[in-house]
Amino acid sequence: MEGYKEKCERLVKQLNEASEVYYSGGEEIMSNYEWDALFDELSSLEAETGYILPDSPTQKTGAEEGGGEREPHEFPALSLAKTKQVEELVKWAEDKQVWISWKLDGLTLVLTYDGGRLTRILTRGNGTTGTNITYLKNAIKGFPLKIKYQGHMVVRGEAAISYTDFALINDTIEDDDEKYANPRNLASGTLSLDDPEKVKERRVHFNAFTLVYMEQDIRSWGERMKYLEEEGFTVVERERADAGSLPEVVERWTKKVENGQMDLPVDGLVICYDDTEYAASGSVTGHHASKAGYAFKWKDVSAQTKLLYVEWSCAASTISPVAVFAPVQLEGTTVSRASLCNLSEMERLGIGKECDMEVIKANKIIPKCIKATNAREEIEIPRTCPVCGAETQIRTSPRSNTRTLHCTNPGCTAKHGKKFTRFVSKAGMDIDGLSIQTMLKFMNQGFLKEFADIYHLWEHEEFIKQMEGFGEKSCENMMRAIEKSRKVNPVNFIYALCIPMFGIDAGKKIVMDGGFQGFLDRLEQKKGFEDIDGIGPEKSGSALSWYEDEKNRSSLEALLKEVTIEKVDIKPAEGGKCQGLTFVITGDVRHYKNRDEFKAYVESAGGKVTGSVTSKTNYLVNNDAASGSAKNKKARELGIPILTEEEFVSRFGA
């Protein structure tokens, strides 16, 4: 019989192994539901016996990230006590004014400002030391690089990736070992990357949840959050409450999650006292500050159901199993499908034909199977890809030992999600309602094999209306957007073709030179484009190589039967304030909505925007003109003036 010491040791090992995988961005080996249950069991056993191991997760504030320079926190980032009982929140609130906010499921960052400038960004790490990632300051949104306040200030917040961006990014990651299990893992993995440009592509957003320290005394937490907003921070959503109103507020906020109103990942709520002086007067027990705040986690509601069949869905090169089960009511909605992630997860859960299943909605959003029993027999693993019919192959990841199923056909349509995403984008054919997830569903049904098939989706309209996530109205809106895109600007059409190295700029130059027919003639005659200013031999060669591929030629021909290319007259701007000047724009922009709008203005004023600083550059525009970035260094070496955006607007702008 297992003694209490052996049981504690087993639980600690299980929980720590699951946490290590979770925080490193790998495939989950247990759900939050299972982890919480084991954690509660361990906590009760420790309280009952007094036997607590040094590496017990009850004694930690979180996982330590690997790599990077480790630095001590000026103010320890202690974890919050947790409860699943609203009554506990009410008791904790006492007779004080409190604030309720989201417990975002991301990565905690600590920002330090001195003299009005951001000087340091640390990850939370183990609560006492974190990893310095200040080099990513231009790659994360949600906080200013400069503030009006000139004193010493420390701000803590959560860096998170929305569900929308998570799905888009994960579906277009073709290397299966690089895929992430959830937005939190993606955020954690992203902030461990060395390349700021790659981080910026992942759309990580910082949400401040507390002003840890400033020399200027603001006693109210609510006023502190208001102050941070005024300084330019994105601040977590919040609502004032007291013990009497807490149950109603918690219920109302919970409904927001249940009704799918939250795009940011959350795994609970946080309450804190408005009186920050009172909050700081609490004691510190273990790794918890008794009055710093209280975290509320929802009780996961599970339901019993029966597996009907496993559907196999191909995205990029991976074929993933999806459980389709008898519909059940969970958190106010009807649920009938849940991703099983991979073959290893199927085996771990015990998924088999006609098995009984226990399912939950993880964080009240994502349907998840947590247990399977009474399987009649094993599920047959498909030998052919559901999209293209090619042979499949089982692979084992050397990193996580996870078994996954793959399509062996390098030309499988499902492997080209990035291209379809670009084709329907606003800069391409501008087809609203065709997300990458939607297109992958259509690919798995055999509706999409090449771009032109988008214009034949109407043939499957009745079937699409019956698909999960669709209805009469959404299907009609999508069909309307597809029809609208049949008339297209030649520049956008060229971009949509996904010719390597050909962006909007190249399309403009080509159309300006000889129109769309000139573009086709140059491809057919193998003349190329290197004689056009700004194209060059590398881009020209890329386009010719693209056209030599029979699949690309036939795809273009099929598309031209479906669309009408507009006749446009693109003329270079003349007489503008930027006439004849070449600019490089780097870093965040503030006057213009984004870099695209900034670039559009420069071009409309007769100027040119390039991506790298060379001897031909006239000005580098960087709001952080004093930074030691590579572009700033290059500009200084070449004697090229560095302008802030404000200086640019003063001299050239509108």
XYZ file of C-alpha atoms in Angstrom:
654
model
C 0.000 0.000 0.000
C 1.307 3.446 -0.927
C 2.342 5.513 2.110
C 1.752 9.258 2.358
C 5.418 10.047 1.609
C 5.427 7.945 -1.553
C 2.101 9.484 -2.584
C 3.444 13.040 -2.083
C 6.554 12.219 -4.096
C 4.480 10.708 -6.920
C 2.133 13.710 -7.072
C 5.025 16.197 -7.023
C 6.747 14.339 -9.872
C 3.553 14.165 -11.963
C 2.721 17.839 -11.451
C 6.270 19.083 -12.095
C 6.610 17.042 -15.289
C 3.305 18.441 -16.591
C 4.326 21.997 -15.660
C 7.708 21.682 -17.370
C 6.079 20.634 -20.650
C 3.374 23.296 -20.341
C 5.762 26.186 -19.682
C 8.228 25.110 -22.381
C 5.557 25.342 -25.086
C 5.218 21.611 -25.724
C 2.164 19.371 -26.051
C 0.216 19.122 -22.796
C 0.468 15.802 -20.983
C -2.495 16.623 -18.752
C -5.288 19.193 -18.824
C -5.620 22.104 -16.376
C -8.615 20.226 -14.978
C -6.460 17.182 -14.151
C -3.569 19.344 -12.897
C -5.829 21.288 -10.526
C -7.337 18.081 -9.151
C -3.884 16.590 -8.437
C -2.663 19.926 -7.013
C -5.638 20.048 -4.611
C -4.980 16.445 -3.606
C -1.305 17.244 -2.897
C -2.190 20.413 -0.956
C -4.615 18.488 1.279
C -2.080 15.718 1.873
C 0.653 18.231 2.801
C -1.669 20.061 5.202
C -2.719 16.768 6.802
C 0.773 15.245 7.190
C 3.111 18.252 7.271
C 5.334 16.429 4.755
C 6.312 19.007 2.090
C 9.027 18.367 -0.490
C 11.291 21.333 -1.443
C 10.323 21.073 -5.123
C 6.579 20.784 -4.453
C 4.531 22.975 -6.829
C 2.735 24.334 -3.745
C 6.037 26.045 -2.866
C 6.708 27.602 -6.287
C 5.490 30.767 -7.998
C 5.956 29.342 -11.488
C 8.428 27.716 -13.844
C 11.857 29.106 -14.536
C 12.477 29.916 -18.165
C 15.581 28.538 -19.801
C 18.264 30.640 -21.453
C 18.767 34.386 -21.374
C 20.404 36.563 -18.738
C 18.914 35.994 -15.284
C 18.432 39.087 -13.117
C 16.860 39.597 -9.682
C 13.477 41.305 -9.386
C 13.503 44.590 -7.503
C 10.136 43.595 -6.024
C 9.448 39.819 -5.748
C 6.621 38.672 -8.024
C 4.670 36.607 -5.512
C 1.807 34.380 -6.590
C -1.778 34.856 -5.432
C -3.796 32.563 -3.217
C -6.464 30.751 -5.256
C -10.023 29.666 -4.657
C -12.956 28.199 -6.576
C -15.489 29.458 -4.033
C -17.148 32.859 -4.495
C -17.854 32.827 -0.749
C -14.100 32.927 -0.099
C -13.793 36.067 -2.253
C -16.623 37.727 -0.328
C -14.988 36.869 2.998
C -11.603 38.188 1.786
C -13.128 41.487 0.578
C -14.323 42.277 4.134
C -15.767 45.795 4.220
C -13.257 47.155 1.681
C -13.657 48.444 -1.852
C -12.181 45.908 -4.287
C -11.541 45.623 -8.023
C -12.216 42.605 -10.180
C -10.180 41.939 -13.339
C -9.250 39.064 -15.636
C -6.631 36.497 -14.715
C -5.032 36.467 -18.156
C -3.394 33.238 -19.272
C -0.095 34.497 -20.641
C 3.401 35.279 -19.425
C 3.968 37.831 -16.652
C 6.432 40.615 -17.495
C 7.890 43.321 -15.252
C 8.726 46.677 -16.875
C 11.046 49.281 -15.335
C 11.144 52.965 -16.324
C 13.729 55.593 -15.390
C 13.954 59.171 -16.611
C 10.889 58.704 -18.790
C 12.325 55.740 -20.714
C 11.782 51.987 -20.608
C 15.041 50.562 -19.226
C 14.319 46.905 -18.481
C 11.863 44.075 -19.188
C 12.076 40.934 -17.047
C 9.999 37.777 -17.249
C 8.519 36.626 -13.961
C 10.741 33.537 -13.797
C 10.595 31.975 -10.332
C 9.316 35.163 -8.735
C 12.672 36.317 -7.369
C 14.706 36.263 -10.603
C 13.611 36.559 -14.216
C 15.055 36.612 -17.741
C 15.989 39.967 -19.266
C 14.172 40.385 -22.603
C 14.558 44.157 -22.990
C 15.789 43.539 -26.546
C 12.169 42.715 -27.438
C 10.834 46.142 -26.399
C 9.936 47.075 -29.991
C 8.356 43.691 -30.709
C 5.663 43.659 -27.998
C 2.616 45.912 -28.132
C 0.746 47.444 -25.216
C 3.290 49.651 -23.466
C 5.086 52.923 -24.297
C 8.838 53.197 -24.731
C 8.707 56.735 -23.345
C 6.470 58.184 -20.625
C 5.946 61.650 -19.191
C 6.839 60.553 -15.657
C 10.577 61.062 -15.085
C 11.019 59.104 -11.847
C 11.556 55.410 -11.121
C 8.531 53.249 -11.989
C 7.865 49.481 -12.065
C 4.841 48.004 -13.850
C 3.708 44.390 -13.908
C 1.420 42.873 -16.529
C 0.613 39.856 -18.673
C 1.927 39.306 -22.196
C -0.709 37.339 -24.086
C -1.714 36.237 -27.586
C -5.383 36.264 -28.575
C -7.216 33.084 -29.590
C -7.676 34.551 -33.086
C -3.957 35.166 -33.572
C -3.059 31.849 -31.922
C -5.205 29.878 -34.369
C -3.859 31.794 -37.351
C -0.208 31.450 -36.297
C -0.405 27.799 -35.245
C -2.186 26.739 -38.439
C 0.544 28.261 -40.567
C 3.512 26.791 -38.652
C 4.578 23.963 -40.921
C 7.195 22.447 -38.601
C 5.141 20.273 -36.254
C 7.696 20.474 -33.450
C 7.157 24.242 -33.495
C 3.389 24.053 -32.995
C 1.965 25.114 -29.647
C -0.769 23.608 -27.501
C -2.491 26.861 -26.497
C -2.039 30.672 -26.580
C -0.138 30.671 -23.286
C 2.453 28.223 -24.618
C 2.764 30.249 -27.813
C 3.336 33.458 -25.838
C 5.969 31.759 -23.682
C 7.737 30.192 -26.674
C 7.586 33.456 -28.615
C 9.257 35.496 -25.883
C 12.166 33.053 -25.835
C 12.998 33.781 -29.498
C 16.120 35.771 -30.327
C 14.731 37.551 -33.396
C 12.544 40.596 -32.514
C 11.019 40.595 -36.019
C 9.740 37.043 -35.551
C 8.351 38.011 -32.154
C 6.578 41.005 -33.684
C 4.874 38.695 -36.209
C 3.335 36.740 -33.315
C 1.348 39.824 -32.125
C 2.143 39.530 -28.410
C 0.261 42.187 -26.431
C 1.107 43.421 -22.923
C -1.761 44.113 -20.489
C -0.739 45.982 -17.324
C -2.415 44.651 -14.175
C -0.589 46.559 -11.437
C 1.644 49.567 -10.900
C 4.170 47.992 -8.545
C 6.108 51.129 -7.614
C 6.461 54.816 -8.364
C 7.892 57.672 -6.315
C 4.692 59.664 -6.803
C 2.207 58.307 -4.263
C -1.132 57.070 -5.654
C -2.902 55.068 -2.965
C -5.893 53.859 -5.038
C -5.356 50.822 -7.304
C -8.097 52.128 -9.603
C -6.357 55.501 -9.901
C -3.067 53.725 -10.588
C -4.652 51.836 -13.494
C -6.168 55.061 -14.824
C -2.748 56.703 -14.585
C -1.118 53.889 -16.564
C -3.762 54.248 -19.284
C -3.014 57.951 -19.523
C 0.695 57.127 -19.940
C -0.131 54.886 -22.923
C -0.336 51.385 -21.412
C -2.948 48.805 -22.342
C -4.528 48.051 -18.976
C -6.488 44.946 -18.035
C -10.282 45.315 -18.035
C -11.594 45.997 -14.520
C -14.709 46.762 -12.452
C -15.124 48.178 -8.964
C -17.065 46.098 -6.445
C -17.544 45.273 -2.760
C -18.424 42.167 -0.773
C -22.127 42.664 -1.434
C -21.841 42.983 -5.228
C -19.071 40.441 -5.778
C -21.282 37.379 -6.467
C -23.240 39.246 -9.162
C -20.089 40.709 -10.726
C -18.339 37.312 -10.785
C -21.388 35.709 -12.399
C -21.633 38.464 -15.022
C -17.926 38.277 -15.898
C -18.133 34.489 -16.050
C -20.977 34.786 -18.575
C -18.684 36.859 -20.831
C -16.355 33.877 -21.083
C -19.149 31.324 -21.441
C -20.762 33.371 -24.224
C -17.519 33.559 -26.207
C -17.031 37.298 -25.719
C -13.347 36.949 -24.737
C -10.687 36.691 -27.440
C -7.849 36.973 -24.936
C -7.149 33.714 -23.065
C -8.195 33.857 -19.406
C -8.149 31.180 -16.747
C -9.997 32.967 -13.987
C -10.538 36.303 -12.245
C -8.488 38.381 -9.812
C -9.732 40.641 -7.039
C -7.573 43.182 -5.249
C -8.105 45.936 -2.696
C -8.438 49.488 -3.969
C -6.455 50.686 -0.935
C -2.895 49.760 -1.988
C -1.468 50.725 1.413
C -3.794 48.263 3.125
C -2.963 45.616 0.498
C 0.761 46.015 1.226
C 0.223 45.520 4.983
C -0.469 41.795 4.673
C 1.843 38.999 5.708
C 3.821 36.771 3.349
C 3.204 33.049 3.767
C 5.355 30.788 1.595
C 5.113 32.418 -1.820
C 1.788 34.213 -1.217
C 1.174 37.767 0.011
C -2.038 37.533 2.022
C -3.551 40.877 0.946
C -1.940 41.422 -2.475
C -4.884 39.846 -4.291
C -7.011 36.749 -4.593
C -7.326 34.586 -7.718
C -10.651 32.955 -8.531
C -10.629 29.891 -10.799
C -13.794 28.444 -12.243
C -14.949 24.993 -11.299
C -14.721 22.898 -14.442
C -18.059 21.277 -15.207
C -17.744 17.893 -16.899
C -20.278 15.848 -18.843
C -20.478 12.179 -19.789
C -21.011 11.251 -23.420
C -20.245 8.559 -25.995
C -17.778 8.755 -28.887
C -19.470 8.472 -32.281
C -16.332 8.531 -34.447
C -12.929 10.191 -34.892
C -12.581 12.710 -37.707
C -9.094 13.264 -39.143
C -8.218 16.858 -40.049
C -5.132 17.804 -42.081
C -3.429 21.166 -41.478
C 0.093 21.961 -42.755
C 1.739 18.512 -42.682
C -0.065 17.135 -39.617
C -3.243 15.056 -39.620
C -4.934 15.574 -36.257
C -7.699 13.466 -34.652
C -10.950 15.185 -33.631
C -13.465 13.381 -31.410
C -17.090 13.649 -32.582
C -19.401 12.585 -29.759
C -23.057 12.583 -28.768
C -23.975 16.246 -28.101
C -23.897 17.402 -24.463
C -24.685 20.685 -22.714
C -21.591 22.357 -21.214
C -21.357 25.875 -19.781
C -24.584 26.890 -21.510
C -23.729 25.607 -25.000
C -24.110 22.358 -26.931
C -20.768 20.625 -27.514
C -20.211 17.706 -29.896
C -16.537 17.920 -30.968
C -13.133 18.154 -29.269
C -9.591 18.033 -30.602
C -7.590 15.002 -29.466
C -4.329 16.715 -30.490
C -2.272 13.699 -31.625
C -1.873 9.918 -31.484
C -0.070 10.004 -28.134
C -2.920 11.945 -26.517
C -5.463 9.465 -27.931
C -3.526 6.612 -26.366
C -3.095 8.429 -23.039
C -6.811 9.058 -22.776
C -7.768 5.535 -23.888
C -9.776 6.663 -26.925
C -11.301 3.735 -28.813
C -14.427 2.866 -30.802
C -17.710 3.650 -29.025
C -15.875 4.551 -25.807
C -17.482 6.530 -22.990
C -15.991 10.017 -22.656
C -15.800 12.700 -19.987
C -15.509 16.182 -21.526
C -15.096 19.717 -20.189
C -14.724 23.200 -21.642
C -11.193 24.183 -20.597
C -11.267 27.757 -19.232
C -14.946 27.681 -20.222
C -13.979 27.973 -23.904
C -12.206 25.003 -25.477
C -13.949 21.571 -25.495
C -11.553 18.943 -24.174
C -11.742 15.231 -23.436
C -10.223 14.406 -20.029
C -11.024 10.701 -19.782
C -12.164 7.735 -21.906
C -13.328 4.295 -20.771
C -14.960 1.100 -22.076
C -13.532 1.258 -25.599
C -14.857 -1.560 -27.793
C -11.695 -1.703 -29.911
C -8.863 0.514 -31.140
C -9.448 3.385 -33.555
C -8.056 2.664 -37.007
C -5.402 5.191 -37.986
C -5.899 6.404 -41.576
C -3.416 5.197 -44.142
C -4.220 8.012 -46.586
C -4.517 11.795 -46.236
C -8.134 13.054 -46.089
C -7.228 15.995 -48.361
C -5.083 14.571 -51.154
C -5.259 10.795 -50.687
C -1.483 10.345 -50.362
C 0.027 7.830 -47.924
C 0.332 8.812 -44.271
C 3.267 8.335 -41.924
C 3.554 8.208 -38.126
C 6.437 10.241 -36.712
C 7.787 10.520 -33.173
C 9.093 13.903 -32.016
C 12.639 13.641 -30.601
C 11.865 16.585 -28.304
C 8.682 15.389 -26.605
C 8.382 11.750 -27.747
C 4.928 12.661 -29.095
C 3.539 10.513 -31.918
C 1.829 12.412 -34.747
C 0.321 11.475 -38.107
C 1.517 13.159 -41.311
C 0.712 13.421 -45.002
C 3.720 12.397 -47.124
C 2.718 14.476 -50.172
C 4.787 17.708 -50.291
C 2.230 19.185 -52.703
C -0.805 18.546 -50.478
C -3.119 21.568 -50.504
C -3.380 21.569 -46.716
C 0.363 22.284 -46.483
C -0.103 25.644 -48.155
C -2.262 27.419 -45.607
C 0.018 30.477 -45.658
C -0.541 30.899 -49.389
C -4.324 30.668 -49.096
C -4.203 33.137 -46.192
C -2.261 35.595 -48.336
C -4.581 35.037 -51.299
C -7.718 36.055 -49.368
C -6.018 38.829 -47.337
C -6.966 42.500 -47.601
C -3.806 43.182 -49.604
C -4.727 40.271 -51.898
C -8.252 39.399 -53.053
C -9.817 40.894 -49.905
C -12.289 38.066 -49.186
C -13.847 38.547 -45.766
C -15.065 35.455 -43.892
C -12.428 33.019 -45.161
C -10.152 32.468 -42.175
C -7.402 29.860 -42.316
C -9.493 27.611 -40.038
C -12.464 27.837 -42.410
C -10.331 27.112 -45.468
C -8.730 24.106 -43.759
C -12.223 22.729 -43.097
C -13.033 23.133 -46.789
C -9.741 21.477 -47.771
C -10.542 18.484 -45.578
C -13.934 18.209 -47.296
C -12.176 18.274 -50.682
C -13.715 21.643 -51.657
C -10.390 23.511 -52.005
C -7.368 22.289 -53.917
C -6.288 25.487 -55.715
C -7.114 29.192 -55.504
C -9.753 29.078 -58.260
C -11.780 26.551 -56.229
C -12.754 29.414 -53.911
C -14.953 30.708 -56.727
C -16.760 27.351 -56.902
C -17.636 27.084 -53.211
C -21.195 28.039 -54.150
C -21.533 24.511 -55.520
C -21.258 23.249 -51.916
C -23.388 25.988 -50.339
C -26.067 23.733 -48.861
C -23.474 21.446 -47.282
C -21.496 24.405 -45.885
C -24.599 25.803 -44.193
C -24.835 22.575 -42.194
C -21.170 22.631 -41.116
C -20.293 23.519 -37.521
C -19.731 27.248 -37.140
C -21.792 28.097 -40.209
C -25.364 29.078 -40.766
C -27.517 30.633 -43.428
C -26.343 34.204 -42.846
C -22.601 33.565 -42.398
C -22.544 31.387 -45.508
C -24.371 34.029 -47.550
C -21.980 36.750 -46.329
C -18.992 34.642 -47.336
C -20.423 33.933 -50.789
C -21.151 37.639 -51.239
C -17.538 38.531 -50.326
C -16.227 35.937 -52.797
C -18.376 37.344 -55.614
C -17.291 40.884 -54.799
C -13.627 39.868 -55.104
C -14.078 38.740 -58.734
C -13.275 42.314 -59.803
C -9.740 43.031 -58.609
C -6.986 45.609 -58.897
C -4.005 44.124 -60.813
C -1.582 45.061 -58.033
C -3.618 43.122 -55.459
C -4.009 40.194 -57.849
C -0.249 39.930 -58.413
C 0.281 39.988 -54.647
C -2.379 37.285 -54.167
C -0.566 34.898 -56.532
C 2.080 34.341 -53.802
C 5.068 34.754 -56.109
C 8.134 34.551 -53.831
C 9.681 37.994 -53.137
C 6.796 39.772 -54.884
C 4.888 42.126 -52.614
C 2.619 45.104 -53.201
C 5.584 47.345 -54.119
C 6.768 45.013 -56.879
C 3.207 44.755 -58.188
C 2.875 48.554 -58.361
C 6.145 48.955 -60.233
C 5.222 46.276 -62.778
C 1.703 47.587 -63.396
C 3.044 51.131 -63.640
C 5.535 49.947 -66.271
C 3.257 48.003 -68.630
C -0.042 47.189 -67.000
C -1.315 43.707 -66.168
C -1.018 42.487 -69.748
C 2.607 43.568 -69.694
C 3.076 41.444 -66.576
C 1.667 38.378 -68.359
C 3.664 39.058 -71.532
C 6.949 39.289 -69.628
C 6.248 35.944 -67.913
C 5.205 34.156 -71.128
C 8.140 35.554 -73.106
C 10.578 34.843 -70.235
C 11.656 38.458 -70.496
C 11.662 39.013 -66.755
C 11.442 42.277 -64.830
C 14.972 43.249 -63.863
C 14.954 46.280 -66.168
C 12.171 47.815 -64.033
C 13.571 50.154 -61.383
C 13.405 48.544 -57.947
C 12.873 44.937 -59.103
C 16.363 43.629 -59.821
C 17.607 40.242 -61.045
C 16.800 38.266 -57.853
C 13.102 39.173 -57.791
C 12.856 38.817 -61.558
C 14.399 35.345 -61.426
C 12.021 34.369 -58.634
C 8.993 35.315 -60.763
C 10.279 33.432 -63.816
C 11.002 30.319 -61.735
C 7.502 30.530 -60.281
C 5.960 30.699 -63.753
C 8.015 27.764 -65.033
C 6.205 25.508 -62.555
C 3.287 23.906 -64.391
C 1.087 23.953 -61.270
C 1.519 27.702 -60.891
C 0.768 28.339 -64.556
C -2.383 26.238 -64.488
C -3.465 27.903 -61.233
C -3.041 31.345 -62.844
C -4.959 30.281 -65.946
C -7.812 28.887 -63.842
C -7.972 32.094 -61.813
C -8.097 34.335 -64.885
C -11.267 32.502 -65.932
C -12.909 33.474 -62.643
C -11.887 37.108 -62.150
C -11.850 40.411 -63.999
C -8.666 42.445 -63.754
C -9.465 46.144 -63.458
C -7.773 48.637 -65.721
C -5.920 51.128 -63.551
C -3.568 53.982 -64.293
C -0.843 54.134 -61.676
C 1.321 57.192 -62.007
C 4.269 58.155 -59.854
C 3.491 61.014 -57.492
C 5.025 64.305 -58.519
C 5.739 67.514 -56.679
C 5.190 66.059 -53.189
C 7.167 66.937 -50.084
C 9.056 63.615 -50.276
C 9.810 63.852 -54.009
C 12.984 61.956 -54.921
C 13.783 60.961 -51.323
C 14.306 57.453 -49.939
C 13.242 56.665 -46.363
C 13.648 53.685 -44.052
C 10.994 53.406 -41.306
C 11.737 51.334 -38.215
C 10.266 50.846 -34.742
C 6.800 51.820 -33.533
C 4.840 54.615 -35.209
C 2.471 56.977 -33.401
C 1.297 59.732 -35.733
C 0.270 57.247 -38.436
C -1.946 54.245 -37.652
C 0.742 51.802 -38.742
C 3.783 51.510 -40.994
C 1.660 50.745 -44.043
C -0.169 54.070 -43.664
C 3.165 55.861 -43.125
C 4.616 54.224 -46.226
C 1.526 55.055 -48.279
C 1.901 58.727 -47.347
C 5.588 58.815 -48.349
C 4.801 57.247 -51.727
C 1.855 59.594 -52.308
C 4.230 62.483 -51.657
C 6.694 61.263 -54.294
C 9.086 59.406 -51.998
C 10.214 55.810 -51.647
C 10.387 53.496 -48.615
C 12.908 50.669 -48.454
C 13.615 48.033 -45.806
C 17.330 48.494 -45.201
C 19.687 51.434 -44.681
C 22.132 51.922 -47.590
C 24.145 54.760 -49.091
C 21.039 55.588 -51.166
C 18.915 56.196 -48.051
C 18.188 59.855 -47.364
C 16.554 59.514 -43.940
C 15.994 56.860 -41.271
C 12.782 57.419 -39.285
C 12.916 55.968 -35.766
C 11.064 57.306 -32.722
C 13.849 55.858 -30.581
C 16.557 57.892 -32.306
C 19.047 57.276 -29.489
C 18.802 53.473 -29.534
C 21.687 51.204 -30.444
C 19.729 49.235 -33.043
C 21.482 47.880 -36.145
C 19.682 50.364 -38.427
C 20.595 53.313 -36.208
C 24.236 52.203 -36.137
C 24.299 51.809 -39.927
C 22.747 55.238 -40.423
C 25.346 56.842 -38.150
C 28.172 55.055 -39.981
C 26.913 56.410 -43.323
C 26.108 59.884 -41.982
C 22.380 59.484 -42.712
C 20.086 61.706 -40.592
C 17.826 59.924 -38.077
C 14.442 61.589 -37.649
C 11.767 60.964 -35.081
C 8.257 60.650 -36.486
C 7.441 64.087 -35.067
C 10.406 65.592 -36.914
C 9.352 63.827 -40.122
C 5.814 65.205 -39.868
C 7.183 68.690 -39.200
C 9.389 68.605 -42.317
C 7.586 66.349 -44.784
C 4.316 65.219 -43.363
C 0.615 65.819 -43.438
